[in-house]
Coordinates of C-alpha atoms in Angstrom, one line a residue:
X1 CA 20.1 10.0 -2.1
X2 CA 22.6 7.7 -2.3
X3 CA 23.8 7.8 1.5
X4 CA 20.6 6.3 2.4
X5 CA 20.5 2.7 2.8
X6 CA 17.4 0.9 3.9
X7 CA 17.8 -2.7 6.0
X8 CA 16.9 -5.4 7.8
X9 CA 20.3 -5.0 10.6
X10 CA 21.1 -2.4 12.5
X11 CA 22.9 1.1 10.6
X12 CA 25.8 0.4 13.5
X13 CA 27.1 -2.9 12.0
X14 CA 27.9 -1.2 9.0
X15 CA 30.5 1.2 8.3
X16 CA 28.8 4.3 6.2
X17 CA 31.7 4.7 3.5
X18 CA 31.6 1.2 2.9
X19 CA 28.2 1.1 2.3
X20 CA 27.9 4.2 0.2
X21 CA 30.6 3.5 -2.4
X22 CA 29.8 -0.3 -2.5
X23 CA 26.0 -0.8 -2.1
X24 CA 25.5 1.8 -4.3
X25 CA 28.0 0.9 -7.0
X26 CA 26.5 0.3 -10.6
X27 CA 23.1 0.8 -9.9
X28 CA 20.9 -0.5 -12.9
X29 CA 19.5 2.6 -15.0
X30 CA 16.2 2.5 -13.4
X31 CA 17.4 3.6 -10.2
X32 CA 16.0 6.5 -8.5
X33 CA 14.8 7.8 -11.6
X34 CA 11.3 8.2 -10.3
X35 CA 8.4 7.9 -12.1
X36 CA 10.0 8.8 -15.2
X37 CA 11.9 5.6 -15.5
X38 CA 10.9 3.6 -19.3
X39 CA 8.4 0.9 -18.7
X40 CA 9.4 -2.6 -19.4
X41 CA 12.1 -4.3 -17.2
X42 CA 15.9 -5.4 -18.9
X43 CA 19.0 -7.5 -17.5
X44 CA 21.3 -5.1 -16.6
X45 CA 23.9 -6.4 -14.8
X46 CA 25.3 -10.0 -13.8
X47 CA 23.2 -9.7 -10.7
X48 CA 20.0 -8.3 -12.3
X49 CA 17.6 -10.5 -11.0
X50 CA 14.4 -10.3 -12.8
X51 CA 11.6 -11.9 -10.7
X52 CA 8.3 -12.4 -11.7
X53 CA 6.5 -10.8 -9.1
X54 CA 6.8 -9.3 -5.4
X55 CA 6.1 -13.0 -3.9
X56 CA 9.1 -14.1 -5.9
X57 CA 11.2 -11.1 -4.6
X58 CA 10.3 -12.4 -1.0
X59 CA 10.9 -15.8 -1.5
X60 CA 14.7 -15.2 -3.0
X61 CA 15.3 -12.7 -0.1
X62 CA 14.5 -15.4 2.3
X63 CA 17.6 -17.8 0.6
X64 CA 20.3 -15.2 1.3
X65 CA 21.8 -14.1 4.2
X66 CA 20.3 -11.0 6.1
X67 CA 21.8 -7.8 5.0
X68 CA 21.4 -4.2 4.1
X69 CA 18.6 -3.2 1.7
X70 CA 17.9 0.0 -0.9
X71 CA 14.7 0.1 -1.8
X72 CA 12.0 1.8 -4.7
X73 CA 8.6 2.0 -5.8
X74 CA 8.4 3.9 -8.9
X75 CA 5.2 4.4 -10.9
X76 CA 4.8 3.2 -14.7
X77 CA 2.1 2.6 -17.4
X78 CA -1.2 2.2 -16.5
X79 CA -1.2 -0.2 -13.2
X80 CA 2.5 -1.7 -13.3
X81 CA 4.8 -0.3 -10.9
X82 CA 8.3 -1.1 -10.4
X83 CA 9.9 -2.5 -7.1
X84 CA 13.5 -2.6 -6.9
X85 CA 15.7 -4.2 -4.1
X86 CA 19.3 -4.1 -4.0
X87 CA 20.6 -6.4 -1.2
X88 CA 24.2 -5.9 0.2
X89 CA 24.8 -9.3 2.2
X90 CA 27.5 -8.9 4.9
X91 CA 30.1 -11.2 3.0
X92 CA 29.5 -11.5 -0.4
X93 CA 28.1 -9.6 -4.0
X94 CA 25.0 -7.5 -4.3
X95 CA 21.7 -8.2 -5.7
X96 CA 19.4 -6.2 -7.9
X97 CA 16.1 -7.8 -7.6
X98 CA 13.6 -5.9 -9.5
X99 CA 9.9 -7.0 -10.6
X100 CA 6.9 -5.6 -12.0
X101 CA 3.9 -4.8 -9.1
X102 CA 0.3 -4.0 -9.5
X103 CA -0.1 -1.8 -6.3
X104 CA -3.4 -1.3 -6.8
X105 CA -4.3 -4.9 -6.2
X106 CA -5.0 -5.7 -2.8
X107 CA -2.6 -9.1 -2.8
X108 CA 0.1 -7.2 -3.9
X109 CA 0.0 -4.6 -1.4
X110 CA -0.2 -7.0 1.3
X111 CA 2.6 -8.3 -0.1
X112 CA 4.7 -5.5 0.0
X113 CA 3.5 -4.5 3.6
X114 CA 4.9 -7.4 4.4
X115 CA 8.4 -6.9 2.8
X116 CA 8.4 -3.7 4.9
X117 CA 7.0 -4.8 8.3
X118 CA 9.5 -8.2 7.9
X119 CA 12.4 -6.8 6.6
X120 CA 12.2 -2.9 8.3
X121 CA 14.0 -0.8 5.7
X122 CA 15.5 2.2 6.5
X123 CA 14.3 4.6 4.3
X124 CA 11.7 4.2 1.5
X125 CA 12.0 6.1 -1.9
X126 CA 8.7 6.3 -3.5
X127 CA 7.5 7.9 -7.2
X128 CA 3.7 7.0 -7.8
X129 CA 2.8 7.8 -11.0
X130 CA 2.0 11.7 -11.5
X131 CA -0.1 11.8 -14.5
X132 CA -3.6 13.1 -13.2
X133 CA -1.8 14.4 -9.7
X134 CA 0.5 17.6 -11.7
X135 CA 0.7 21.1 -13.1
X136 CA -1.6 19.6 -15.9
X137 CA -4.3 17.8 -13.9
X138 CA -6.5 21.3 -13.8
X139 CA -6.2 21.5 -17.4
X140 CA -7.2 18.1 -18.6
X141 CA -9.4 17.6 -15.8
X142 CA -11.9 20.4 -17.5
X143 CA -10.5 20.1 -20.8
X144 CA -10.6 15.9 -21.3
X145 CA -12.3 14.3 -18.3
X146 CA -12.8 11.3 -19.2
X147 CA -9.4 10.6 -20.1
X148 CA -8.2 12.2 -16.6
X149 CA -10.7 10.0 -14.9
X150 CA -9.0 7.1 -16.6
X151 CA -5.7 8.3 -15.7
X152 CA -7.0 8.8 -12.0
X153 CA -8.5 5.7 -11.7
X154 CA -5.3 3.9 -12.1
X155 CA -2.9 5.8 -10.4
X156 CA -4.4 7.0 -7.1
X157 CA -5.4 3.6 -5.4
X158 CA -1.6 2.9 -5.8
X159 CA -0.6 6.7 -4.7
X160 CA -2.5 6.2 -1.8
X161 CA -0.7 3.4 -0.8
X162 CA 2.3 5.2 -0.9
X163 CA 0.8 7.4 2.0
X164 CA 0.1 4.4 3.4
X165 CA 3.7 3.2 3.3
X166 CA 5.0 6.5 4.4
X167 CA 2.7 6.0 7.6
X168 CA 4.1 2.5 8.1
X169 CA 7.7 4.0 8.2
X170 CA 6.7 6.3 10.5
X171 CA 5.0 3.8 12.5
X172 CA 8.3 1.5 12.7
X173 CA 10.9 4.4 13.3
X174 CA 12.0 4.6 9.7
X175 CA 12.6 6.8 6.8
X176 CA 10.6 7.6 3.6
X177 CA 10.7 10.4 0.4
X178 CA 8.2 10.6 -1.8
X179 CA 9.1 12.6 -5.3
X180 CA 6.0 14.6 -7.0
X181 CA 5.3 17.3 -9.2
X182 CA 4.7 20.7 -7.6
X183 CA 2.3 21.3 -6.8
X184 CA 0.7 17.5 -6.6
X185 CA -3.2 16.9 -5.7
X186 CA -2.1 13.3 -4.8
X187 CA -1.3 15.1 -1.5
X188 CA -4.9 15.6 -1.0
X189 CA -5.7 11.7 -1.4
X190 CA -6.0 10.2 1.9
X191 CA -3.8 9.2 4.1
X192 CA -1.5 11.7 2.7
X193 CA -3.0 14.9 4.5
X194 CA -2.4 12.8 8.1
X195 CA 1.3 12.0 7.0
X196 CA 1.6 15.6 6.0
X197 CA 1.0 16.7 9.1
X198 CA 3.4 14.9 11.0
X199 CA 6.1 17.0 12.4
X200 CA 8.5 15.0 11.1
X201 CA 7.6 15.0 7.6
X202 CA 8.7 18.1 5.5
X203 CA 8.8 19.3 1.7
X204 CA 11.5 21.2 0.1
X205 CA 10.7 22.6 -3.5
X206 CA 13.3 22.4 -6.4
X207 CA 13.8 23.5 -9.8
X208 CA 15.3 19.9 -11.7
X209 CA 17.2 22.6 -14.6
X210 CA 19.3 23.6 -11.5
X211 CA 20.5 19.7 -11.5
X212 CA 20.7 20.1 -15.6
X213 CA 17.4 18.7 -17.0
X214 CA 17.1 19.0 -20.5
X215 CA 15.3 17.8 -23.2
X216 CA 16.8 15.3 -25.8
X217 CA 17.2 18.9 -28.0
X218 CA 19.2 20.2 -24.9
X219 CA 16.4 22.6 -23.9
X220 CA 16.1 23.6 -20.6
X221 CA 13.3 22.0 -18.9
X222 CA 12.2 23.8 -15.3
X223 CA 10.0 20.7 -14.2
X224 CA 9.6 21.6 -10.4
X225 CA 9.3 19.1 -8.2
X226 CA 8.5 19.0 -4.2
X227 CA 9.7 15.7 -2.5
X228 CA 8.3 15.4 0.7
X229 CA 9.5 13.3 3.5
X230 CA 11.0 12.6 6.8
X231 CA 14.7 12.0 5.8
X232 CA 16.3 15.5 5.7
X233 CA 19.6 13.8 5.2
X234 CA 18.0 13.3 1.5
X235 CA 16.0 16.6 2.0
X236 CA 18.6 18.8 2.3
X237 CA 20.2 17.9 -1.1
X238 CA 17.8 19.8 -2.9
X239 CA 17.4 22.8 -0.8
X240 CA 18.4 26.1 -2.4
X241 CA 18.0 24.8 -5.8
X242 CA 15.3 27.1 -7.5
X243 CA 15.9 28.8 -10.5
X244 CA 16.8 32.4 -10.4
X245 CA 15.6 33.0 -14.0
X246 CA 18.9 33.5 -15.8
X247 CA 17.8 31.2 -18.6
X248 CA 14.7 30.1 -20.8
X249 CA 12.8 27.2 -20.3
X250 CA 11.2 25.1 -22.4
X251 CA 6.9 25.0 -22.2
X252 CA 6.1 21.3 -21.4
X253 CA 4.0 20.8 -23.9
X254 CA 7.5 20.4 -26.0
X255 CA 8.0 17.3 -24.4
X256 CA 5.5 15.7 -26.1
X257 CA 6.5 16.5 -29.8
X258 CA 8.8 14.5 -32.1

């Protein structure tokens, strides 16, 4: 994932090793980690830039000179999101700005429309929280309802958003991958079935113990996972990476113990 750069300038003015091993340098722990990364932001690095909100992200991006982009939304707990941008200015340092988000609030989701209409990245990586969208959401949804229909509540306006970012990228001529459980029932959450069905957009299904998940034990841990998108640049790293069942995994409940 790390050969796709998201932007404000045109791919062509950059050269793609530069911005590979430079741009992508030292990214700050929570980086692509999905929505698995640990709640609560940190100063990670000299140019950690903890901002106080998305209107606070735009306003520092408008003080530096244009440049190249990576961008995230990864889901956490409850309503808080994280949105990470990592600017590469043509002559000068990087920036990690990085800032809590409630996507599920209408004013923040303008917001970050506009960061994406204004600024046109590239490609967008997206993790909405999975809690009540996974493997388990049949389960607790007959087994604990009310608790699902709390953990619903808050993610899926803010998984539907995704979809509606994804559609945006697609509108203006860009890239997006979205990283879910498989299977996910956010896919059934509306606009998702339309972006779906775009001939662009495609799914490849992995096994994440073929890229050496374990758990902090060192068990194996299968956790299968189906990004979907319309960057097969990105795509095609995971391809061919199913388990062929030479090894035990751990049951996911295992997770969850001490």
């Amino acid at each position: 994932t790390s050969v796709m750069l998201v932007g404000d300038d045109s791919p062509a003015d950059y050269d793609d090793d530069d911005l590979t091993s430079s741009l992508t340098a030292g990214l700050s722990t929570w980086w692509l980690r999905g929505s698995s990364a640990p709640p609560g932001l940190s100063q990670q690095g000299e140019r950690t830039l903890l901002r106080t909100d998305i209107h606070d992200v735009l306003n520092f991006l408008a003080t530096l000179d244009s440049g190249v982009d990576i961008v995230e939304i990864c889901g956490g707990e409850a309503r808080t999101s994280t949105l990470a941008v990592r600017r590469r200015i043509k002559t000068g340092p990087n920036f990690d700005l990085v800032c809590g988000v409630d996507l599920n609030d209408d004013e923040h989701q303008v917001a970050t429309t506009h960061f994406f209409r204004h600024h046109r990245p590239l490609v967008a990586i997206m993790a909405p929280t999975c809690k009540p969208f996974g493997r388990w959401a049949t389960f607790n949804y007959k087994m604990n309802f009310p608790t699902w229909k709390q953990s619903y509540d808050e993610a899926a306006p803010h998984g539907r958003f995704c979809g509606r970012l994804a559609q945006l990228q697609l509108e203006l001529g860009g890239f997006f991958i979205n990283e879910q459980p498989e299977p996910s029932w956010l896919y059934a959450e509306p606009p998702w079935p339309q972006v779906l069905a775009h001939p662009d957009v495609h799914k490849v299904v992995f096994d994440q113990c073929q890229l050496g998940l374990r758990d902090r034990r060192n068990g194996i841990l299968q956790k299968t996972t189906g990004p979907v998108g319309n960057a097969p640049e990105i795509l095609s790293q995971f391809v061919g990476l199913r388990c062929p069942g030479r090894h035990q995994h751990l049951s996911l409940i295992h997770i969850s113990e001490p």
